[in-house]
Amino acid sequence: MLERAPPKDPPQTDVAAVSRPVAFRGAGFAPKAGRYSGWIALLLVLALWQLAGSAALVNPLFLPPPSAIALAIWKLAISGALWQHVSVSVMRIGSGWILGTAAGVLVGFAIGLSSVARGVGITFISALFPIPKIALLPLLILWLGIGEEPKIATIALGVFFSTAISVYSGVDAVPRNLIRMAQSFNVPFASIVRRVIWPGALPSILAGFRISASVALLLVVSAEMIGAQFGIGAFVLQAGNLMQTDQLLAGVVILSLFGLAVGKLINLLETRLLHWR
């Protein structure tokens, strides 16, 4: 009889040679801005702009170099005109933004928490939000007279709608299971709003603050161009009519710096208020 050959043992593999470390892939998508990359890119653009102006590649009447714009800002600062225009614009923006934000937060929370307020509020917001608020300035002048009130009211209206939409959108984005959990433990309504809904809606509210700050800046410039003697908008319009492009761009740079300062302030608020992120 033929004898069966004994079964061969499976080949031994080196476990250490087969296995290899795998990189961790669950870090999420969290892009972070570099600390100096933005400033380096900005300085590079300014340097190229200055070189183009120094080499006479661009007519300085249409696009003055950064050195001419900086000189115009310096002269305005020395003369005191810069601080007069900036202080008036900051007063208008601050007053209008505070009034519009306070009203928008109250109405937004009412729409997010009440069925009656939602039915009424969303209808009016949908109908009135697309209207350009600067178009209402002549009507506001008839109602409130010639002065600061119509300009502040125009800014407040623009800020109100943007804030109200961001607030009730943030309230709607709060996970409902968290609210039901709090209700199941018989937590009072005020505590649910303060401890559950407010923290959950805060990221959307702060994002709305960024939009409303930009809206306030646009509206104050438009309102000052229409009916104001002082302010950054009035200064830019006057410089444009006189073809003083260096002063015109100086006003644009001041507006850009103001927007940058507001953005940094909102970043600070996000760092303080959204510390769990």
PDB file of C-alpha atoms in Angstrom:
ATOM      1  CA  MET A   1       0.000   0.000   0.000  1.00  0.00           C
ATOM      2  CA  LEU A   2       1.025   3.498  -0.705  1.00  0.00           C
ATOM      3  CA  GLU A   3       1.706   5.536   2.318  1.00  0.00           C
ATOM      4  CA  ARG A   4       0.314   9.050   2.551  1.00  0.00           C
ATOM      5  CA  ALA A   5       2.842  11.724   2.773  1.00  0.00           C
ATOM      6  CA  PRO A   6       2.577  13.646   5.983  1.00  0.00           C
ATOM      7  CA  PRO A   7       0.893  17.058   5.565  1.00  0.00           C
ATOM      8  CA  LYS A   8       3.274  19.866   5.114  1.00  0.00           C
ATOM      9  CA  ASP A   9       3.219  22.645   7.615  1.00  0.00           C
ATOM     10  CA  PRO A  10       2.102  26.021   6.235  1.00  0.00           C
ATOM     11  CA  PRO A  11       4.975  28.331   5.508  1.00  0.00           C
ATOM     12  CA  GLN A  12       5.910  30.482   8.421  1.00  0.00           C
ATOM     13  CA  THR A  13       5.611  34.164   7.725  1.00  0.00           C
ATOM     14  CA  ASP A  14       7.373  36.843   9.559  1.00  0.00           C
ATOM     15  CA  VAL A  15       4.623  38.820  11.276  1.00  0.00           C
ATOM     16  CA  ALA A  16       6.900  41.746  11.856  1.00  0.00           C
ATOM     17  CA  ALA A  17       7.733  41.878   8.151  1.00  0.00           C
ATOM     18  CA  VAL A  18       4.057  41.767   7.019  1.00  0.00           C
ATOM     19  CA  SER A  19       2.523  44.233   9.500  1.00  0.00           C
ATOM     20  CA  ARG A  20       3.415  47.854   9.227  1.00  0.00           C
ATOM     21  CA  PRO A  21       2.233  50.912  11.116  1.00  0.00           C
ATOM     22  CA  VAL A  22      -0.724  52.728   9.606  1.00  0.00           C
ATOM     23  CA  ALA A  23      -1.027  56.457   9.886  1.00  0.00           C
ATOM     24  CA  PHE A  24      -3.964  57.829  11.874  1.00  0.00           C
ATOM     25  CA  ARG A  25      -6.632  59.001   9.427  1.00  0.00           C
ATOM     26  CA  GLY A  26      -9.366  60.230  11.776  1.00  0.00           C
ATOM     27  CA  ALA A  27      -8.112  63.707  12.505  1.00  0.00           C
ATOM     28  CA  GLY A  28     -11.125  65.305  10.808  1.00  0.00           C
ATOM     29  CA  PHE A  29     -11.203  68.263   8.471  1.00  0.00           C
ATOM     30  CA  ALA A  30     -10.044  71.285  10.430  1.00  0.00           C
ATOM     31  CA  PRO A  31      -8.069  73.695   8.221  1.00  0.00           C
ATOM     32  CA  LYS A  32      -6.043  76.260  10.114  1.00  0.00           C
ATOM     33  CA  ALA A  33      -4.772  79.550   8.801  1.00  0.00           C
ATOM     34  CA  GLY A  34      -1.054  80.093   8.969  1.00  0.00           C
ATOM     35  CA  ARG A  35       0.170  82.758  11.323  1.00  0.00           C
ATOM     36  CA  TYR A  36       2.263  84.626   8.773  1.00  0.00           C
ATOM     37  CA  SER A  37       1.149  83.335   5.373  1.00  0.00           C
ATOM     38  CA  GLY A  38      -1.564  85.955   4.892  1.00  0.00           C
ATOM     39  CA  TRP A  39       0.710  88.843   5.837  1.00  0.00           C
ATOM     40  CA  ILE A  40       3.472  87.557   3.566  1.00  0.00           C
ATOM     41  CA  ALA A  41       1.058  87.339   0.629  1.00  0.00           C
ATOM     42  CA  LEU A  42      -0.236  90.851   1.354  1.00  0.00           C
ATOM     43  CA  LEU A  43       3.277  92.305   1.523  1.00  0.00           C
ATOM     44  CA  LEU A  44       4.161  90.556  -1.740  1.00  0.00           C
ATOM     45  CA  VAL A  45       1.156  92.092  -3.510  1.00  0.00           C
ATOM     46  CA  LEU A  46       1.989  95.547  -2.142  1.00  0.00           C
ATOM     47  CA  ALA A  47       5.612  95.193  -3.262  1.00  0.00           C
ATOM     48  CA  LEU A  48       4.573  94.217  -6.806  1.00  0.00           C
ATOM     49  CA  TRP A  49       2.078  97.086  -6.854  1.00  0.00           C
ATOM     50  CA  GLN A  50       4.775  99.556  -5.763  1.00  0.00           C
ATOM     51  CA  LEU A  51       7.214  98.244  -8.362  1.00  0.00           C
ATOM     52  CA  ALA A  52       4.605  98.599 -11.099  1.00  0.00           C
ATOM     53  CA  GLY A  53       3.964 102.200 -10.052  1.00  0.00           C
ATOM     54  CA  SER A  54       7.644 103.085  -9.758  1.00  0.00           C
ATOM     55  CA  ALA A  55       8.347 101.640 -13.201  1.00  0.00           C
ATOM     56  CA  ALA A  56       5.511 103.763 -14.684  1.00  0.00           C
ATOM     57  CA  LEU A  57       3.677 100.668 -15.875  1.00  0.00           C
ATOM     58  CA  VAL A  58       0.437 102.055 -14.432  1.00  0.00           C
ATOM     59  CA  ASN A  59      -0.833 105.622 -14.667  1.00  0.00           C
ATOM     60  CA  PRO A  60      -0.804 107.001 -11.086  1.00  0.00           C
ATOM     61  CA  LEU A  61      -3.955 108.978 -11.844  1.00  0.00           C
ATOM     62  CA  PHE A  62      -5.910 105.737 -12.173  1.00  0.00           C
ATOM     63  CA  LEU A  63      -3.982 103.595  -9.668  1.00  0.00           C
ATOM     64  CA  PRO A  64      -1.530 105.428  -7.390  1.00  0.00           C
ATOM     65  CA  PRO A  65       1.199 103.327  -5.730  1.00  0.00           C
ATOM     66  CA  PRO A  66       0.948 102.298  -2.066  1.00  0.00           C
ATOM     67  CA  SER A  67       3.510 104.944  -1.074  1.00  0.00           C
ATOM     68  CA  ALA A  68       1.236 107.719  -2.376  1.00  0.00           C
ATOM     69  CA  ILE A  69      -1.742 106.232  -0.530  1.00  0.00           C
ATOM     70  CA  ALA A  70       0.252 106.008   2.711  1.00  0.00           C
ATOM     71  CA  LEU A  71       1.352 109.645   2.265  1.00  0.00           C
ATOM     72  CA  ALA A  72      -2.277 110.706   1.767  1.00  0.00           C
ATOM     73  CA  ILE A  73      -3.315 108.905   4.958  1.00  0.00           C
ATOM     74  CA  TRP A  74      -0.449 110.573   6.839  1.00  0.00           C
ATOM     75  CA  LYS A  75      -1.491 114.042   5.647  1.00  0.00           C
ATOM     76  CA  LEU A  76      -5.110 113.381   6.594  1.00  0.00           C
ATOM     77  CA  ALA A  77      -4.047 112.209  10.038  1.00  0.00           C
ATOM     78  CA  ILE A  78      -1.878 115.277  10.610  1.00  0.00           C
ATOM     79  CA  SER A  79      -4.600 117.676   9.474  1.00  0.00           C
ATOM     80  CA  GLY A  80      -7.178 116.044  11.752  1.00  0.00           C
ATOM     81  CA  ALA A  81      -9.656 115.379   8.932  1.00  0.00           C
ATOM     82  CA  LEU A  82      -9.069 111.637   9.176  1.00  0.00           C
ATOM     83  CA  TRP A  83     -10.153 111.436  12.817  1.00  0.00           C
ATOM     84  CA  GLN A  84     -13.194 113.599  12.178  1.00  0.00           C
ATOM     85  CA  HIS A  85     -14.444 111.386   9.354  1.00  0.00           C
ATOM     86  CA  VAL A  86     -13.588 108.134  11.151  1.00  0.00           C
ATOM     87  CA  SER A  87     -15.212 109.156  14.444  1.00  0.00           C
ATOM     88  CA  VAL A  88     -18.476 110.101  12.727  1.00  0.00           C
ATOM     89  CA  SER A  89     -18.593 106.837  10.767  1.00  0.00           C
ATOM     90  CA  VAL A  90     -17.754 104.743  13.850  1.00  0.00           C
ATOM     91  CA  MET A  91     -20.551 106.429  15.801  1.00  0.00           C
ATOM     92  CA  ARG A  92     -23.072 105.670  13.065  1.00  0.00           C
ATOM     93  CA  ILE A  93     -21.914 102.085  12.625  1.00  0.00           C
ATOM     94  CA  GLY A  94     -21.826 101.377  16.351  1.00  0.00           C
ATOM     95  CA  SER A  95     -25.267 102.842  17.045  1.00  0.00           C
ATOM     96  CA  GLY A  96     -26.934 101.148  14.077  1.00  0.00           C
ATOM     97  CA  TRP A  97     -25.228  97.813  14.674  1.00  0.00           C
ATOM     98  CA  ILE A  98     -26.161  97.674  18.363  1.00  0.00           C
ATOM     99  CA  LEU A  99     -29.814  98.555  17.699  1.00  0.00           C
ATOM    100  CA  GLY A 100     -30.153  96.149  14.777  1.00  0.00           C
ATOM    101  CA  THR A 101     -28.331  93.317  16.554  1.00  0.00           C
ATOM    102  CA  ALA A 102     -30.403  93.604  19.739  1.00  0.00           C
ATOM    103  CA  ALA A 103     -33.667  93.560  17.779  1.00  0.00           C
ATOM    104  CA  GLY A 104     -32.447  90.768  15.486  1.00  0.00           C
ATOM    105  CA  VAL A 105     -31.408  88.495  18.377  1.00  0.00           C
ATOM    106  CA  LEU A 106     -34.782  88.935  20.106  1.00  0.00           C
ATOM    107  CA  VAL A 107     -36.795  88.339  16.941  1.00  0.00           C
ATOM    108  CA  GLY A 108     -34.580  85.437  15.860  1.00  0.00           C
ATOM    109  CA  PHE A 109     -35.020  83.608  19.156  1.00  0.00           C
ATOM    110  CA  ALA A 110     -38.765  84.287  19.069  1.00  0.00           C
ATOM    111  CA  ILE A 111     -38.994  82.768  15.573  1.00  0.00           C
ATOM    112  CA  GLY A 112     -36.878  79.796  16.610  1.00  0.00           C
ATOM    113  CA  LEU A 113     -38.857  79.068  19.792  1.00  0.00           C
ATOM    114  CA  SER A 114     -42.467  80.075  19.021  1.00  0.00           C
ATOM    115  CA  SER A 115     -44.748  78.711  16.313  1.00  0.00           C
ATOM    116  CA  VAL A 116     -46.815  81.905  16.177  1.00  0.00           C
ATOM    117  CA  ALA A 117     -43.726  84.108  15.901  1.00  0.00           C
ATOM    118  CA  ARG A 118     -42.296  81.797  13.220  1.00  0.00           C
ATOM    119  CA  GLY A 119     -45.408  82.008  11.070  1.00  0.00           C
ATOM    120  CA  VAL A 120     -45.556  85.789  11.284  1.00  0.00           C
ATOM    121  CA  GLY A 121     -41.846  86.608  11.416  1.00  0.00           C
ATOM    122  CA  ILE A 122     -40.600  84.487   8.514  1.00  0.00           C
ATOM    123  CA  THR A 123     -43.312  85.924   6.272  1.00  0.00           C
ATOM    124  CA  PHE A 124     -42.289  89.507   6.986  1.00  0.00           C
ATOM    125  CA  ILE A 125     -38.565  88.748   6.809  1.00  0.00           C
ATOM    126  CA  SER A 126     -38.936  86.952   3.481  1.00  0.00           C
ATOM    127  CA  ALA A 127     -40.898  89.895   2.076  1.00  0.00           C
ATOM    128  CA  LEU A 128     -38.705  92.726   3.397  1.00  0.00           C
ATOM    129  CA  PHE A 129     -35.204  91.241   3.417  1.00  0.00           C
ATOM    130  CA  PRO A 130     -34.608  91.468  -0.386  1.00  0.00           C
ATOM    131  CA  ILE A 131     -35.371  95.232  -0.396  1.00  0.00           C
ATOM    132  CA  PRO A 132     -32.141  97.284  -0.641  1.00  0.00           C
ATOM    133  CA  LYS A 133     -32.090  99.155   2.645  1.00  0.00           C
ATOM    134  CA  ILE A 134     -30.340 102.170   1.135  1.00  0.00           C
ATOM    135  CA  ALA A 135     -33.434 102.666  -1.055  1.00  0.00           C
ATOM    136  CA  LEU A 136     -35.397 103.425   2.121  1.00  0.00           C
ATOM    137  CA  LEU A 137     -33.089 106.290   3.138  1.00  0.00           C
ATOM    138  CA  PRO A 138     -35.162 109.046   1.418  1.00  0.00           C
ATOM    139  CA  LEU A 139     -38.279 107.737   3.140  1.00  0.00           C
ATOM    140  CA  LEU A 140     -36.481 107.591   6.476  1.00  0.00           C
ATOM    141  CA  ILE A 141     -35.340 111.192   5.970  1.00  0.00           C
ATOM    142  CA  LEU A 142     -38.985 112.196   5.511  1.00  0.00           C
ATOM    143  CA  TRP A 143     -39.945 110.322   8.675  1.00  0.00           C
ATOM    144  CA  LEU A 144     -36.993 111.156  10.917  1.00  0.00           C
ATOM    145  CA  GLY A 145     -35.693 114.412   9.456  1.00  0.00           C
ATOM    146  CA  ILE A 146     -32.250 115.390   8.198  1.00  0.00           C
ATOM    147  CA  GLY A 147     -29.647 114.291  10.707  1.00  0.00           C
ATOM    148  CA  GLU A 148     -28.072 111.160  12.119  1.00  0.00           C
ATOM    149  CA  GLU A 149     -31.340 109.304  12.774  1.00  0.00           C
ATOM    150  CA  PRO A 150     -32.103 108.172   9.180  1.00  0.00           C
ATOM    151  CA  LYS A 151     -28.528 106.958   8.625  1.00  0.00           C
ATOM    152  CA  ILE A 152     -28.501 105.007  11.885  1.00  0.00           C
ATOM    153  CA  ALA A 153     -31.951 103.583  11.103  1.00  0.00           C
ATOM    154  CA  THR A 154     -30.769 102.443   7.658  1.00  0.00           C
ATOM    155  CA  ILE A 155     -27.819 100.595   9.207  1.00  0.00           C
ATOM    156  CA  ALA A 156     -30.033  99.108  11.927  1.00  0.00           C
ATOM    157  CA  LEU A 157     -32.491  97.760   9.354  1.00  0.00           C
ATOM    158  CA  GLY A 158     -29.769  96.065   7.351  1.00  0.00           C
ATOM    159  CA  VAL A 159     -28.195  94.549  10.460  1.00  0.00           C
ATOM    160  CA  PHE A 160     -31.557  93.439  11.856  1.00  0.00           C
ATOM    161  CA  PHE A 161     -32.518  91.135   8.997  1.00  0.00           C
ATOM    162  CA  SER A 162     -29.104  89.475   8.722  1.00  0.00           C
ATOM    163  CA  THR A 163     -28.953  88.906  12.473  1.00  0.00           C
ATOM    164  CA  ALA A 164     -32.509  87.575  12.765  1.00  0.00           C
ATOM    165  CA  ILE A 165     -31.941  85.055   9.959  1.00  0.00           C
ATOM    166  CA  SER A 166     -28.663  83.801  11.449  1.00  0.00           C
ATOM    167  CA  VAL A 167     -30.171  83.515  14.948  1.00  0.00           C
ATOM    168  CA  TYR A 168     -33.243  81.466  14.067  1.00  0.00           C
ATOM    169  CA  SER A 169     -31.161  79.337  11.687  1.00  0.00           C
ATOM    170  CA  GLY A 170     -28.791  78.633  14.585  1.00  0.00           C
ATOM    171  CA  VAL A 171     -31.701  77.768  16.885  1.00  0.00           C
ATOM    172  CA  ASP A 172     -33.095  75.373  14.265  1.00  0.00           C
ATOM    173  CA  ALA A 173     -29.668  73.708  13.977  1.00  0.00           C
ATOM    174  CA  VAL A 174     -29.555  72.751  17.676  1.00  0.00           C
ATOM    175  CA  PRO A 175     -29.977  68.924  17.961  1.00  0.00           C
ATOM    176  CA  ARG A 176     -33.543  68.208  19.048  1.00  0.00           C
ATOM    177  CA  ASN A 177     -32.532  65.150  21.058  1.00  0.00           C
ATOM    178  CA  LEU A 178     -30.664  67.440  23.459  1.00  0.00           C
ATOM    179  CA  ILE A 179     -33.771  69.550  23.961  1.00  0.00           C
ATOM    180  CA  ARG A 180     -35.967  66.453  24.466  1.00  0.00           C
ATOM    181  CA  MET A 181     -33.470  65.071  26.944  1.00  0.00           C
ATOM    182  CA  ALA A 182     -33.599  68.263  28.984  1.00  0.00           C
ATOM    183  CA  GLN A 183     -37.389  68.261  28.846  1.00  0.00           C
ATOM    184  CA  SER A 184     -37.502  64.645  29.994  1.00  0.00           C
ATOM    185  CA  PHE A 185     -35.611  65.694  33.144  1.00  0.00           C
ATOM    186  CA  ASN A 186     -38.175  68.472  33.713  1.00  0.00           C
ATOM    187  CA  VAL A 187     -35.629  71.261  33.158  1.00  0.00           C
ATOM    188  CA  PRO A 188     -37.328  74.692  33.099  1.00  0.00           C
ATOM    189  CA  PHE A 189     -37.779  76.391  29.739  1.00  0.00           C
ATOM    190  CA  ALA A 190     -35.509  79.315  30.623  1.00  0.00           C
ATOM    191  CA  SER A 191     -32.718  76.923  31.629  1.00  0.00           C
ATOM    192  CA  ILE A 192     -33.094  74.968  28.368  1.00  0.00           C
ATOM    193  CA  VAL A 193     -32.730  78.185  26.397  1.00  0.00           C
ATOM    194  CA  ARG A 194     -29.735  79.319  28.440  1.00  0.00           C
ATOM    195  CA  ARG A 195     -27.861  76.020  28.761  1.00  0.00           C
ATOM    196  CA  VAL A 196     -28.824  74.083  25.605  1.00  0.00           C
ATOM    197  CA  ILE A 197     -30.168  76.314  22.838  1.00  0.00           C
ATOM    198  CA  TRP A 198     -27.923  79.342  23.367  1.00  0.00           C
ATOM    199  CA  PRO A 199     -24.600  77.406  23.274  1.00  0.00           C
ATOM    200  CA  GLY A 200     -25.793  75.344  20.312  1.00  0.00           C
ATOM    201  CA  ALA A 201     -26.872  78.386  18.297  1.00  0.00           C
ATOM    202  CA  LEU A 202     -23.855  80.522  19.246  1.00  0.00           C
ATOM    203  CA  PRO A 203     -21.600  79.533  16.286  1.00  0.00           C
ATOM    204  CA  SER A 204     -24.296  80.549  13.813  1.00  0.00           C
ATOM    205  CA  ILE A 205     -24.967  83.768  15.723  1.00  0.00           C
ATOM    206  CA  LEU A 206     -21.304  84.768  15.660  1.00  0.00           C
ATOM    207  CA  ALA A 207     -21.147  83.978  11.939  1.00  0.00           C
ATOM    208  CA  GLY A 208     -24.137  86.263  11.525  1.00  0.00           C
ATOM    209  CA  PHE A 209     -22.241  88.984  13.393  1.00  0.00           C
ATOM    210  CA  ARG A 210     -19.545  88.843  10.704  1.00  0.00           C
ATOM    211  CA  ILE A 211     -22.138  89.302   7.976  1.00  0.00           C
ATOM    212  CA  SER A 212     -23.993  92.062   9.805  1.00  0.00           C
ATOM    213  CA  ALA A 213     -20.741  93.968  10.444  1.00  0.00           C
ATOM    214  CA  SER A 214     -20.013  93.911   6.703  1.00  0.00           C
ATOM    215  CA  VAL A 215     -23.582  95.017   5.963  1.00  0.00           C
ATOM    216  CA  ALA A 216     -23.230  97.908   8.425  1.00  0.00           C
ATOM    217  CA  LEU A 217     -19.992  98.995   6.761  1.00  0.00           C
ATOM    218  CA  LEU A 218     -21.573  98.938   3.298  1.00  0.00           C
ATOM    219  CA  LEU A 219     -24.665 100.822   4.405  1.00  0.00           C
ATOM    220  CA  VAL A 220     -22.795 103.545   6.279  1.00  0.00           C
ATOM    221  CA  VAL A 221     -20.693 104.298   3.196  1.00  0.00           C
ATOM    222  CA  SER A 222     -23.787 104.379   0.972  1.00  0.00           C
ATOM    223  CA  ALA A 223     -25.751 106.552   3.398  1.00  0.00           C
ATOM    224  CA  GLU A 224     -22.870 109.000   3.804  1.00  0.00           C
ATOM    225  CA  MET A 225     -22.484 109.284   0.048  1.00  0.00           C
ATOM    226  CA  ILE A 226     -26.136 110.263  -0.315  1.00  0.00           C
ATOM    227  CA  GLY A 227     -26.627 112.775   2.456  1.00  0.00           C
ATOM    228  CA  ALA A 228     -23.715 113.532   4.775  1.00  0.00           C
ATOM    229  CA  GLN A 229     -21.022 116.142   5.131  1.00  0.00           C
ATOM    230  CA  PHE A 230     -18.636 114.074   7.243  1.00  0.00           C
ATOM    231  CA  GLY A 231     -17.812 110.379   7.273  1.00  0.00           C
ATOM    232  CA  ILE A 232     -15.671 107.979   5.267  1.00  0.00           C
ATOM    233  CA  GLY A 233     -18.347 107.620   2.589  1.00  0.00           C
ATOM    234  CA  ALA A 234     -18.653 111.377   2.126  1.00  0.00           C
ATOM    235  CA  PHE A 235     -14.859 111.693   2.018  1.00  0.00           C
ATOM    236  CA  VAL A 236     -14.531 108.957  -0.627  1.00  0.00           C
ATOM    237  CA  LEU A 237     -17.269 110.529  -2.757  1.00  0.00           C
ATOM    238  CA  GLN A 238     -15.665 113.976  -2.568  1.00  0.00           C
ATOM    239  CA  ALA A 239     -12.232 112.588  -3.451  1.00  0.00           C
ATOM    240  CA  GLY A 240     -13.705 110.726  -6.426  1.00  0.00           C
ATOM    241  CA  ASN A 241     -15.469 113.841  -7.724  1.00  0.00           C
ATOM    242  CA  LEU A 242     -12.183 115.771  -7.551  1.00  0.00           C
ATOM    243  CA  MET A 243     -10.209 112.899  -9.163  1.00  0.00           C
ATOM    244  CA  GLN A 244      -7.990 112.641  -6.072  1.00  0.00           C
ATOM    245  CA  THR A 245      -7.443 108.935  -6.435  1.00  0.00           C
ATOM    246  CA  ASP A 246      -4.771 108.770  -3.762  1.00  0.00           C
ATOM    247  CA  GLN A 247      -7.204 110.119  -1.160  1.00  0.00           C
ATOM    248  CA  LEU A 248      -9.998 107.954  -2.552  1.00  0.00           C
ATOM    249  CA  LEU A 249      -7.905 104.828  -2.091  1.00  0.00           C
ATOM    250  CA  ALA A 250      -6.811 106.133   1.315  1.00  0.00           C
ATOM    251  CA  GLY A 251     -10.485 106.046   2.327  1.00  0.00           C
ATOM    252  CA  VAL A 252     -10.812 102.525   0.908  1.00  0.00           C
ATOM    253  CA  VAL A 253      -7.765 101.405   2.915  1.00  0.00           C
ATOM    254  CA  ILE A 254      -9.269 102.903   6.084  1.00  0.00           C
ATOM    255  CA  LEU A 255     -12.489 100.971   5.470  1.00  0.00           C
ATOM    256  CA  SER A 256     -10.445  97.810   4.925  1.00  0.00           C
ATOM    257  CA  LEU A 257      -8.561  98.354   8.185  1.00  0.00           C
ATOM    258  CA  PHE A 258     -11.830  98.909  10.001  1.00  0.00           C
ATOM    259  CA  GLY A 259     -13.231  95.653   8.614  1.00  0.00           C
ATOM    260  CA  LEU A 260     -10.032  93.866   9.627  1.00  0.00           C
ATOM    261  CA  ALA A 261     -10.326  95.205  13.179  1.00  0.00           C
ATOM    262  CA  VAL A 262     -13.949  94.056  13.413  1.00  0.00           C
ATOM    263  CA  GLY A 263     -12.958  90.603  12.153  1.00  0.00           C
ATOM    264  CA  LYS A 264     -10.232  90.330  14.797  1.00  0.00           C
ATOM    265  CA  LEU A 265     -12.728  91.340  17.481  1.00  0.00           C
ATOM    266  CA  ILE A 266     -15.182  88.646  16.382  1.00  0.00           C
ATOM    267  CA  ASN A 267     -12.337  86.104  16.342  1.00  0.00           C
ATOM    268  CA  LEU A 268     -11.620  87.042  19.940  1.00  0.00           C
ATOM    269  CA  LEU A 269     -15.286  86.565  20.821  1.00  0.00           C
ATOM    270  CA  GLU A 270     -15.283  83.142  19.178  1.00  0.00           C
ATOM    271  CA  THR A 271     -12.178  82.148  21.134  1.00  0.00           C
ATOM    272  CA  ARG A 272     -13.752  83.207  24.424  1.00  0.00           C
ATOM    273  CA  LEU A 273     -17.317  82.017  23.852  1.00  0.00           C
ATOM    274  CA  LEU A 274     -16.633  78.854  21.830  1.00  0.00           C
ATOM    275  CA  HIS A 275     -13.856  77.530  24.035  1.00  0.00           C
ATOM    276  CA  TRP A 276     -15.111  73.924  23.697  1.00  0.00           C
ATOM    277  CA  ARG A 277     -14.404  73.824  19.944  1.00  0.00           C
TER     278      ARG A 277
END
